[in-house]
């Protein structure tokens, strides 16, 4: 009951203000980080937790089909609106013709730990600022491995637990308030360790910082992991 009330109040406001909240961070470099990561996507591609669709018009021509999942209905509604608007504008924010205008795109309301797709369905799976929020990272990563084709890749951009012990302690102290504010976001989650424990093999994980972000969510990793061929 309390969760439903939380989702119906703060959750809806969080979805409505998500793009605004990330606006300065996107302009300061996160948008370019997304674009660089997604340049490696190809073939039939699944994005888990697509949110309001900030990645949608950044996928390259090599992506032949795109499936976007988002479990939270207020986010999914904004995702559908953005995909429709970008398609009608010609596939990009500028209105120039692009692959988003013609690429088959499907939106599915589903959680990451219960993906409604057959085994070996996708060449690429994308997660950006998602593994911090899923209730069960191990189950979500197991699902990623299941739906990937043998040899397929997961591309990730995630904020993570800090290597710096002082900052990590602050992440632990502020976890509760941030979890409530961030609609289930865990600022202190060791996501790299979770990926390393999963059926996927990490290819590379490059540390960085999320620009103009609160310090407790500033440490990030971008990289890829592969399902065994």
Tab-separated table of C-alpha atoms in Angstrom:
chain	number	residue	atom	x	y	z
A	1	UNK	CA	0.000	0.000	0.000
A	2	UNK	CA	2.766	2.449	0.931
A	3	UNK	CA	4.672	1.572	-2.254
A	4	UNK	CA	1.588	2.296	-4.373
A	5	UNK	CA	1.137	5.639	-2.616
A	6	UNK	CA	4.832	6.478	-3.098
A	7	UNK	CA	4.656	5.610	-6.815
A	8	UNK	CA	1.419	7.534	-7.274
A	9	UNK	CA	2.814	10.684	-5.663
A	10	UNK	CA	6.582	11.131	-5.694
A	11	UNK	CA	7.073	8.486	-8.404
A	12	UNK	CA	4.879	10.380	-10.854
A	13	UNK	CA	6.569	13.685	-10.030
A	14	UNK	CA	9.988	12.050	-10.419
A	15	UNK	CA	9.039	10.781	-13.882
A	16	UNK	CA	7.680	14.186	-14.868
A	17	UNK	CA	10.856	16.019	-13.795
A	18	UNK	CA	13.469	13.395	-14.713
A	19	UNK	CA	14.620	15.061	-17.945
A	20	UNK	CA	14.803	18.462	-16.234
A	21	UNK	CA	16.769	17.032	-13.294
A	22	UNK	CA	19.349	15.493	-15.647
A	23	UNK	CA	19.400	18.471	-18.026
A	24	UNK	CA	22.611	20.151	-16.848
A	25	UNK	CA	24.389	16.797	-16.548
A	26	UNK	CA	23.364	15.793	-20.072
A	27	UNK	CA	24.574	19.103	-21.521
A	28	UNK	CA	27.844	18.899	-19.585
A	29	UNK	CA	28.820	15.592	-21.162
A	30	UNK	CA	26.516	12.714	-20.222
A	31	UNK	CA	24.717	12.961	-23.573
A	32	UNK	CA	28.039	12.516	-25.383
A	33	UNK	CA	28.939	9.581	-23.124
A	34	UNK	CA	25.661	7.926	-24.058
A	35	UNK	CA	26.319	8.490	-27.757
A	36	UNK	CA	29.834	7.030	-27.560
A	37	UNK	CA	28.605	3.933	-25.714
A	38	UNK	CA	25.681	3.343	-28.052
A	39	UNK	CA	27.898	3.632	-31.126
A	40	UNK	CA	28.919	0.039	-30.319
A	41	UNK	CA	25.352	-1.308	-30.521
A	42	UNK	CA	24.353	-3.377	-33.533
A	43	UNK	CA	21.741	-5.802	-34.800
A	44	UNK	CA	18.562	-6.476	-32.828
A	45	UNK	CA	18.993	-4.391	-29.686
A	46	UNK	CA	17.219	-4.362	-26.327
A	47	UNK	CA	17.403	-1.443	-23.907
A	48	UNK	CA	16.358	-2.277	-20.359
A	49	UNK	CA	14.849	0.492	-18.234
A	50	UNK	CA	14.691	2.988	-21.083
A	51	UNK	CA	13.054	5.595	-18.822
A	52	UNK	CA	11.895	8.655	-20.751
A	53	UNK	CA	13.921	7.692	-23.836
A	54	UNK	CA	17.057	9.808	-23.514
A	55	UNK	CA	19.012	7.207	-25.526
A	56	UNK	CA	16.488	6.697	-28.289
A	57	UNK	CA	17.818	8.946	-31.048
A	58	UNK	CA	21.474	8.073	-30.318
A	59	UNK	CA	21.430	4.527	-31.685
A	60	UNK	CA	23.514	4.048	-34.863
A	61	UNK	CA	22.390	2.706	-38.232
A	62	UNK	CA	23.913	-0.660	-37.303
A	63	UNK	CA	20.942	-1.224	-34.962
A	64	UNK	CA	18.360	-2.919	-37.179
A	65	UNK	CA	15.561	-3.302	-34.634
A	66	UNK	CA	15.090	-1.693	-31.229
A	67	UNK	CA	13.081	-2.955	-28.255
A	68	UNK	CA	12.730	-0.645	-25.242
A	69	UNK	CA	11.519	-1.905	-21.862
A	70	UNK	CA	10.358	0.290	-18.992
A	71	UNK	CA	8.450	-1.108	-15.982
A	72	UNK	CA	7.136	2.164	-14.494
A	73	UNK	CA	4.045	3.362	-16.361
A	74	UNK	CA	4.576	7.137	-15.915
A	75	UNK	CA	8.066	6.745	-17.422
A	76	UNK	CA	6.788	4.401	-20.139
A	77	UNK	CA	4.154	6.963	-21.142
A	78	UNK	CA	6.816	9.631	-21.657
A	79	UNK	CA	8.950	7.100	-23.503
A	80	UNK	CA	6.141	6.374	-25.965
A	81	UNK	CA	5.568	10.107	-26.472
A	82	UNK	CA	9.265	10.757	-27.157
A	83	UNK	CA	9.624	7.863	-29.598
A	84	UNK	CA	6.520	8.977	-31.492
A	85	UNK	CA	7.672	12.615	-31.593
A	86	UNK	CA	11.167	11.745	-32.819
A	87	UNK	CA	9.786	9.445	-35.500
A	88	UNK	CA	7.399	12.108	-36.765
A	89	UNK	CA	10.195	14.714	-36.726
A	90	UNK	CA	12.386	12.533	-38.919
A	91	UNK	CA	14.267	10.540	-36.301
A	92	UNK	CA	16.304	13.180	-34.487
A	93	UNK	CA	15.889	16.135	-32.186
A	94	UNK	CA	16.989	18.411	-35.025
A	95	UNK	CA	14.351	17.039	-37.382
A	96	UNK	CA	16.958	15.666	-39.781
A	97	UNK	CA	16.224	12.307	-41.336
A	98	UNK	CA	17.765	9.522	-39.288
A	99	UNK	CA	17.508	5.831	-38.498
A	100	UNK	CA	15.030	6.406	-35.644
A	101	UNK	CA	12.452	7.468	-38.251
A	102	UNK	CA	12.424	4.115	-40.019
A	103	UNK	CA	13.898	1.564	-37.578
A	104	UNK	CA	11.321	-0.824	-36.098
A	105	UNK	CA	10.895	0.121	-32.432
A	106	UNK	CA	8.811	-1.684	-29.812
A	107	UNK	CA	8.053	-0.466	-26.287
A	108	UNK	CA	7.294	-3.077	-23.624
A	109	UNK	CA	6.333	-2.444	-20.004
A	110	UNK	CA	8.369	-5.127	-18.238
A	111	UNK	CA	10.902	-5.360	-15.386
A	112	UNK	CA	14.500	-6.288	-16.021
A	113	UNK	CA	14.313	-9.464	-13.954
A	114	UNK	CA	11.372	-10.905	-15.921
A	115	UNK	CA	11.931	-10.102	-19.597
A	116	UNK	CA	9.133	-11.427	-21.834
A	117	UNK	CA	11.435	-12.528	-24.658
A	118	UNK	CA	12.714	-15.916	-25.817
A	119	UNK	CA	16.251	-17.092	-25.199
A	120	UNK	CA	18.926	-15.879	-27.637
A	121	UNK	CA	16.761	-12.992	-28.926
A	122	UNK	CA	19.152	-10.021	-29.119
A	123	UNK	CA	22.590	-9.133	-30.465
A	124	UNK	CA	23.008	-6.222	-28.019
A	125	UNK	CA	21.521	-5.302	-24.638
A	126	UNK	CA	21.922	-1.763	-23.262
A	127	UNK	CA	21.676	-0.582	-19.648
A	128	UNK	CA	22.327	3.054	-18.738
A	129	UNK	CA	21.702	4.273	-15.168
A	130	UNK	CA	19.526	1.209	-14.612
A	131	UNK	CA	21.419	-1.397	-12.593
A	132	UNK	CA	21.481	1.036	-9.674
A	133	UNK	CA	17.693	0.813	-9.486
A	134	UNK	CA	16.636	-2.747	-10.318
A	135	UNK	CA	15.546	-4.610	-7.147
A	136	UNK	CA	17.591	-7.720	-7.981
A	137	UNK	CA	20.734	-7.046	-10.066
A	138	UNK	CA	21.709	-10.736	-10.180
A	139	UNK	CA	18.323	-11.745	-11.594
A	140	UNK	CA	18.391	-8.887	-14.108
A	141	UNK	CA	21.885	-9.785	-15.321
A	142	UNK	CA	20.877	-13.441	-15.594
A	143	UNK	CA	17.978	-12.332	-17.797
A	144	UNK	CA	20.347	-10.231	-19.904
A	145	UNK	CA	22.556	-13.276	-20.467
A	146	UNK	CA	19.525	-15.414	-21.296
A	147	UNK	CA	18.117	-13.131	-23.990
A	148	UNK	CA	21.490	-12.352	-25.583
A	149	UNK	CA	22.619	-14.390	-28.548
A	150	UNK	CA	25.741	-16.442	-27.836
A	151	UNK	CA	28.592	-13.962	-28.283
A	152	UNK	CA	26.216	-11.016	-27.815
A	153	UNK	CA	27.203	-7.963	-25.786
A	154	UNK	CA	25.766	-5.904	-22.959
A	155	UNK	CA	26.772	-2.228	-23.081
A	156	UNK	CA	26.597	-0.390	-19.754
A	157	UNK	CA	26.929	3.109	-18.336
A	158	UNK	CA	26.244	3.027	-14.600
A	159	UNK	CA	27.001	5.090	-11.544
A	160	UNK	CA	28.693	2.880	-8.965
A	161	UNK	CA	30.091	2.573	-5.472
A	162	UNK	CA	33.145	4.826	-5.107
A	163	UNK	CA	36.662	3.406	-4.872
A	164	UNK	CA	37.490	6.275	-2.537
A	165	UNK	CA	36.686	5.003	0.973
A	166	UNK	CA	35.631	8.409	2.285
A	167	UNK	CA	33.132	8.945	-0.535
A	168	UNK	CA	31.902	5.354	-0.219
A	169	UNK	CA	31.125	5.979	3.464
A	170	UNK	CA	29.074	9.031	2.476
A	171	UNK	CA	27.258	6.903	-0.103
A	172	UNK	CA	26.368	4.490	2.695
A	173	UNK	CA	25.274	7.268	5.060
A	174	UNK	CA	23.082	8.982	2.467
A	175	UNK	CA	21.737	5.817	0.859
A	176	UNK	CA	18.317	6.023	2.550
A	177	UNK	CA	17.476	9.625	1.647
A	178	UNK	CA	18.850	9.203	-1.872
A	179	UNK	CA	16.908	5.957	-2.358
A	180	UNK	CA	13.677	7.794	-1.499
A	181	UNK	CA	14.531	10.828	-3.623
A	182	UNK	CA	15.776	8.770	-6.597
A	183	UNK	CA	12.731	6.493	-6.754
A	184	UNK	CA	14.637	3.371	-5.766
A	185	UNK	CA	18.160	4.374	-6.844
A	186	UNK	CA	20.979	2.785	-4.827
A	187	UNK	CA	23.894	5.230	-4.736
A	188	UNK	CA	26.297	2.720	-3.129
A	189	UNK	CA	25.771	-0.378	-5.288
A	190	UNK	CA	28.894	-2.265	-6.446
A	191	UNK	CA	27.626	-2.857	-9.965
A	192	UNK	CA	30.912	-4.055	-11.432
A	193	UNK	CA	31.079	-6.855	-8.855
A	194	UNK	CA	27.512	-7.836	-9.762
A	195	UNK	CA	28.406	-8.040	-13.459
A	196	UNK	CA	31.533	-10.046	-12.674
A	197	UNK	CA	29.420	-12.552	-10.692
A	198	UNK	CA	26.913	-12.872	-13.547
A	199	UNK	CA	27.051	-15.256	-16.518
A	200	UNK	CA	28.579	-12.413	-18.564
A	201	UNK	CA	32.309	-11.778	-19.047
A	202	UNK	CA	33.456	-8.174	-18.655
A	203	UNK	CA	35.379	-6.948	-21.715
A	204	UNK	CA	36.211	-3.519	-20.329
A	205	UNK	CA	34.954	-1.213	-17.576
A	206	UNK	CA	36.275	2.332	-17.784
A	207	UNK	CA	35.960	4.634	-14.750
A	208	UNK	CA	34.788	8.195	-15.101
A	209	UNK	CA	32.648	10.884	-13.521
A	210	UNK	CA	29.117	11.976	-14.218
A	211	UNK	CA	29.414	15.732	-14.827
A	212	UNK	CA	27.464	18.163	-12.650
A	213	UNK	CA	26.051	15.316	-10.565
A	214	UNK	CA	25.879	15.075	-6.758
A	215	UNK	CA	29.142	13.556	-5.464
A	216	UNK	CA	27.472	10.354	-4.218
A	217	UNK	CA	26.399	9.448	-7.772
A	218	UNK	CA	29.358	10.945	-9.599
A	219	UNK	CA	31.580	7.822	-9.989
A	220	UNK	CA	30.592	5.934	-13.136
A	221	UNK	CA	31.718	2.976	-15.211
A	222	UNK	CA	31.185	2.566	-18.941
A	223	UNK	CA	31.976	-0.660	-20.696
A	224	UNK	CA	30.798	-3.923	-22.153
A	225	UNK	CA	30.329	-7.525	-21.135
A	226	UNK	CA	29.796	-10.501	-23.410
A	227	UNK	CA	27.874	-13.728	-23.277
A	228	UNK	CA	30.076	-16.692	-24.091
A	229	UNK	CA	29.851	-17.809	-27.719
